[in-house]
XYZ file of C-alpha atoms in Angstrom:
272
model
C 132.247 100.670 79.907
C 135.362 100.711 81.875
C 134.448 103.640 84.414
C 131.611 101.270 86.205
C 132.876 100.284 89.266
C 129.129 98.735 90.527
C 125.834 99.654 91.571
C 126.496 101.854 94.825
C 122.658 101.537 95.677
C 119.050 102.090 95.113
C 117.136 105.029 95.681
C 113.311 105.250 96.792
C 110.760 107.540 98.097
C 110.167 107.374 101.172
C 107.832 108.662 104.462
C 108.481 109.206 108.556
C 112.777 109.348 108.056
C 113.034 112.285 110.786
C 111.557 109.487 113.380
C 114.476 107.357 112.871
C 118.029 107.698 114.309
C 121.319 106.232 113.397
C 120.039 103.542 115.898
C 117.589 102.430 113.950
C 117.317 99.170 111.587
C 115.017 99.285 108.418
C 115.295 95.875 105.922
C 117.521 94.941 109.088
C 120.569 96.758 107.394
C 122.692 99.859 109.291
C 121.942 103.796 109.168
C 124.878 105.145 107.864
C 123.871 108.535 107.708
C 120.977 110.681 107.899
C 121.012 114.042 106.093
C 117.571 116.608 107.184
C 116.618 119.715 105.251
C 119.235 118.472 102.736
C 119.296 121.601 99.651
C 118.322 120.612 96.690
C 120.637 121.177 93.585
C 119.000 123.164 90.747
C 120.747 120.874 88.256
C 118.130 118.280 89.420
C 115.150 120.062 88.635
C 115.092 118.030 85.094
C 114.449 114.934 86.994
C 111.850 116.398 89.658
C 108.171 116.817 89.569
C 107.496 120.263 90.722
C 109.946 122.480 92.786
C 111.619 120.963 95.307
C 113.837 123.169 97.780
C 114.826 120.503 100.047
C 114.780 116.907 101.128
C 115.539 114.444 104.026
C 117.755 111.533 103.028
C 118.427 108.087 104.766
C 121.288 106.126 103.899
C 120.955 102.096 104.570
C 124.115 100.283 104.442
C 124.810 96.442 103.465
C 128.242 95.048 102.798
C 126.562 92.090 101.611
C 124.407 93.252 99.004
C 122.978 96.724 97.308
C 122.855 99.544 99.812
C 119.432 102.198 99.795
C 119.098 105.929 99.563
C 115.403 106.798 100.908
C 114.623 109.846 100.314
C 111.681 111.991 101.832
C 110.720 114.824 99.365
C 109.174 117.860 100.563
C 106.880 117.887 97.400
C 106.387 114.100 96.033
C 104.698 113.110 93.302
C 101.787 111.048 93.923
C 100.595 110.224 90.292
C 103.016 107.229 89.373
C 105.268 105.231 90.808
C 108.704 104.086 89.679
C 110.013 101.525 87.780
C 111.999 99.643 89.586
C 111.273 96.803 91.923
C 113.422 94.363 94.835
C 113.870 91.260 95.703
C 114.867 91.133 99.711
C 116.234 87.703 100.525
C 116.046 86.469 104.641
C 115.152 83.687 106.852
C 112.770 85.712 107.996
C 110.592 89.261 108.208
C 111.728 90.066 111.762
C 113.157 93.720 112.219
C 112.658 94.210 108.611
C 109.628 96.627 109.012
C 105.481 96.603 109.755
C 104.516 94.577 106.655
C 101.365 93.907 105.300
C 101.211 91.073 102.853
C 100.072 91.557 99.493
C 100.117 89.274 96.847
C 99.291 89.658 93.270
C 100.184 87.896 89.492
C 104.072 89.125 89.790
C 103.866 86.922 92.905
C 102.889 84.174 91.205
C 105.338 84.701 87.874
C 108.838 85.355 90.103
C 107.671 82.161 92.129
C 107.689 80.432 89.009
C 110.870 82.014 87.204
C 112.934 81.466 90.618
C 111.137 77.941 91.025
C 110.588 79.629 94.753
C 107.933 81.009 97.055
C 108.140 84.330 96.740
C 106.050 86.778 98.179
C 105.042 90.642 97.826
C 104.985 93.059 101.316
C 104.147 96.516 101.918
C 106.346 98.597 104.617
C 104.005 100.982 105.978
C 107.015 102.502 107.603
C 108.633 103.226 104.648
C 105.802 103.478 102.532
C 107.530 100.914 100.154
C 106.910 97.591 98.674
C 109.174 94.894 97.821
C 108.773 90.805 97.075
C 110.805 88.778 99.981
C 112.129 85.471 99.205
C 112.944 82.982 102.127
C 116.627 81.928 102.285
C 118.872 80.238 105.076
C 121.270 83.427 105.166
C 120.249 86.920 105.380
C 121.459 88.216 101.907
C 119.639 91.454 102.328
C 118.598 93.455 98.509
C 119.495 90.301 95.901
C 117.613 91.451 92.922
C 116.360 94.487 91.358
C 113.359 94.084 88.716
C 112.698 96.384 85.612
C 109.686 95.817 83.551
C 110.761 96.645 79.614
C 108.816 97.207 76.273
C 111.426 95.212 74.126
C 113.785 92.435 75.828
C 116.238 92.728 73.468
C 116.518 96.342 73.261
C 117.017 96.596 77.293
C 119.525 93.549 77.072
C 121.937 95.661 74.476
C 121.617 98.979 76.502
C 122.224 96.955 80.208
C 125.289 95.170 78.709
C 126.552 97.857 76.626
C 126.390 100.732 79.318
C 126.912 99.174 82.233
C 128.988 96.167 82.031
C 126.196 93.457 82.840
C 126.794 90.091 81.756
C 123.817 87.392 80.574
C 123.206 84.995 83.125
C 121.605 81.755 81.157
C 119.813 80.023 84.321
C 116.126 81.092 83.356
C 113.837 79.059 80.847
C 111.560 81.334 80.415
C 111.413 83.581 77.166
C 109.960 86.700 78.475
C 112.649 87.595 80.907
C 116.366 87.082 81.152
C 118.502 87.327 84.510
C 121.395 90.096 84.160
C 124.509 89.684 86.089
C 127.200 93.158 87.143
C 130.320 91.766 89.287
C 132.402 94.513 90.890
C 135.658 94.245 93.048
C 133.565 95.465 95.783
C 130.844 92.519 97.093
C 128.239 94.918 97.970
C 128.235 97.264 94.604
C 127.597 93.504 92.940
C 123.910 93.088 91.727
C 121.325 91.069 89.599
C 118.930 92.588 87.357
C 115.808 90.588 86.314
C 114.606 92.292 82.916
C 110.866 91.307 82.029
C 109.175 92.027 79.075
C 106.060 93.638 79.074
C 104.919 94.606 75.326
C 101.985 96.900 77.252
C 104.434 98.866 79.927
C 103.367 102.349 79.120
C 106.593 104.470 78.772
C 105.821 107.844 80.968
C 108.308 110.362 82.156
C 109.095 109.241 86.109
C 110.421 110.867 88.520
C 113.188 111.243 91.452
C 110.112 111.750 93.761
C 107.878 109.305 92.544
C 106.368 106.902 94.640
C 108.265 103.416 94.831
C 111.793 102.435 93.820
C 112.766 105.247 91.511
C 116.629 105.423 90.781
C 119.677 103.293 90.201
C 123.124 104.612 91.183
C 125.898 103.466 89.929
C 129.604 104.158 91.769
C 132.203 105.265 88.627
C 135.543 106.214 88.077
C 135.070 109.205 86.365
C 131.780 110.852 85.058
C 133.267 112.839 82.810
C 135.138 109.307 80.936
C 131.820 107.634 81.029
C 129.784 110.564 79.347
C 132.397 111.001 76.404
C 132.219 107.473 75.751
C 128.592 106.448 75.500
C 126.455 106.919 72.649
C 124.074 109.805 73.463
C 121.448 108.023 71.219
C 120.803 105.539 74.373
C 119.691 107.837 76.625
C 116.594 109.847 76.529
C 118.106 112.458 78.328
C 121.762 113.689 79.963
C 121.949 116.123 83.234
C 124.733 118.626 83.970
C 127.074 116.900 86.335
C 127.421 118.566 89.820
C 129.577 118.531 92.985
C 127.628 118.372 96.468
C 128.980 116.645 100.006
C 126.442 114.169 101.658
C 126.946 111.905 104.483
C 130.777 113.090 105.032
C 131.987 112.673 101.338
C 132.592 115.250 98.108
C 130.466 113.554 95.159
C 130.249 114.236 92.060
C 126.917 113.570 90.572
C 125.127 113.154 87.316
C 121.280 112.113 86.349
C 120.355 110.254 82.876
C 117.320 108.420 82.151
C 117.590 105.513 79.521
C 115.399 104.063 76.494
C 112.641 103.712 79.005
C 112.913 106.871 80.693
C 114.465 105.126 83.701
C 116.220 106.932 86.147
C 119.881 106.418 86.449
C 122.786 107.959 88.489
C 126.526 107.974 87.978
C 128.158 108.781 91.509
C 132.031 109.827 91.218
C 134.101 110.119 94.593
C 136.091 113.147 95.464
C 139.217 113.412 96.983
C 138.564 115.144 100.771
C 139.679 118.423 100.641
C 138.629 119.537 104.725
């Protein structure tokens, strides 16, 4: 697919965003804007638990590596979480956030697949969890991680959709390391795809708890969406037009095999 341009950032659900200020640092990256009360567009219902009139929105800025979109919703939905996960890379957990370590098996299989010590923290000022891995530099987001029913399903849809490339560095069968290189360093990501033959697939949501959304920076929305193959995606939203944070977007929500959330984000010329 041509129209990719990169993965502009994640999006998760998050708590306490009117208590920070553009001052602020959260995962020690930059507030670059902070959008209260923010009106939520019917053409997002699909892709909501629940109706949601409005929502607070924090935007976390990196030009190393994957920006973040929290998002505080005014009616979550507390009965799963969503699929994605991170990989935060940093000499160390100062000004990051108030973590609480919490180890588990994933712990133990991304030490082993990265032949690292990695390690899983909760932000209870976010309300978000994420595995840290120590480097020398601070790299900021590095990974994101997607549990899949079928490997080699996910593979074709990743590298047919959205211009990843196969990275060949892991050994191990059950996962493989996916690779998207933009012109722009910080819409550049990896994606670590791990099979799971008992993931449950369930409808999530925008406001789930967690990671919930990838958003991906495009040409033009309208190009992508006549050239994919419908059959890929479990379901296609109405694109829209809002302004956020200073720019005219134009937006549109899909989910994929696995009913993961995905968003195409198209960049308007400033008319003001």
């Amino acid at each position: 697919m041509n129209e990719i341009l990169g993965l502009d950032h994640i999006c998760a659900t998050s708590k306490n965003i009117r208590s920070f200020s553009k001052n602020s640092k959260l995962f020690n990256y930059d507030v670059y804007f902070i959008e209260k009360n923010f009106l939520v567009d019917d053409k997002k219902n699909d892709i909501l638990f629940g109706k949601n009139i409005s929502h607070d929105a924090l935007f976390l800025k990196n030009l190393k590596n994957t920006s973040i979109e929290l998002i505080e919703h005014h009616q979550e939905n507390d009965e799963n979480t969503g699929p994605y996960n991170v990989i935060y890379e940093s000499p160390s957990l100062d000004n990051i956030g108030s973590n609480v370590l919490n180890d588990n098996e994933t712990t133990k299989y991304l030490s082993k697949i990265f032949n690292s010590n990695i390690h899983n923290f909760f932000d209870k000022q976010t309300n978000l969890s994420f595995f840290w891995k120590n480097s020398h530099m601070d790299l900021g987001l590095t990974t994101i991680i997607l549990e899949t029913k079928n490997l080699e399903n996910s593979i074709n849809f990743w590298t047919k959709n959205f211009n990843f490339k196969i990275l060949d560095s892991l050994k191990i069968s059950s996962c493989k390391l996916l690779q998207l290189n933009s012109p722009v360093k910080s819409w550049n990501t990896t994606l670590l795809l791990i099979e799971n033959l008992d993931k449950k697939i369930e409808t999530l949501f925008l406001n789930s708890k967690g990671w919930t959304c990838l958003s991906f920076i495009v040409k033009n929305i309208d190009s992508f969406l006549s050239e994919i193959n419908n059959s890929d995606f479990s379901f296609i939203g109405n694109p829209y037009e809002i302004k956020i944070g200073g720019k005219n977007l134009k937006l549109v929500f899909l989910r994929g095999p696995e009913q993961q959330l995905l968003e195409l984000v198209e960049i308007k010329q400033n008319h003001d």
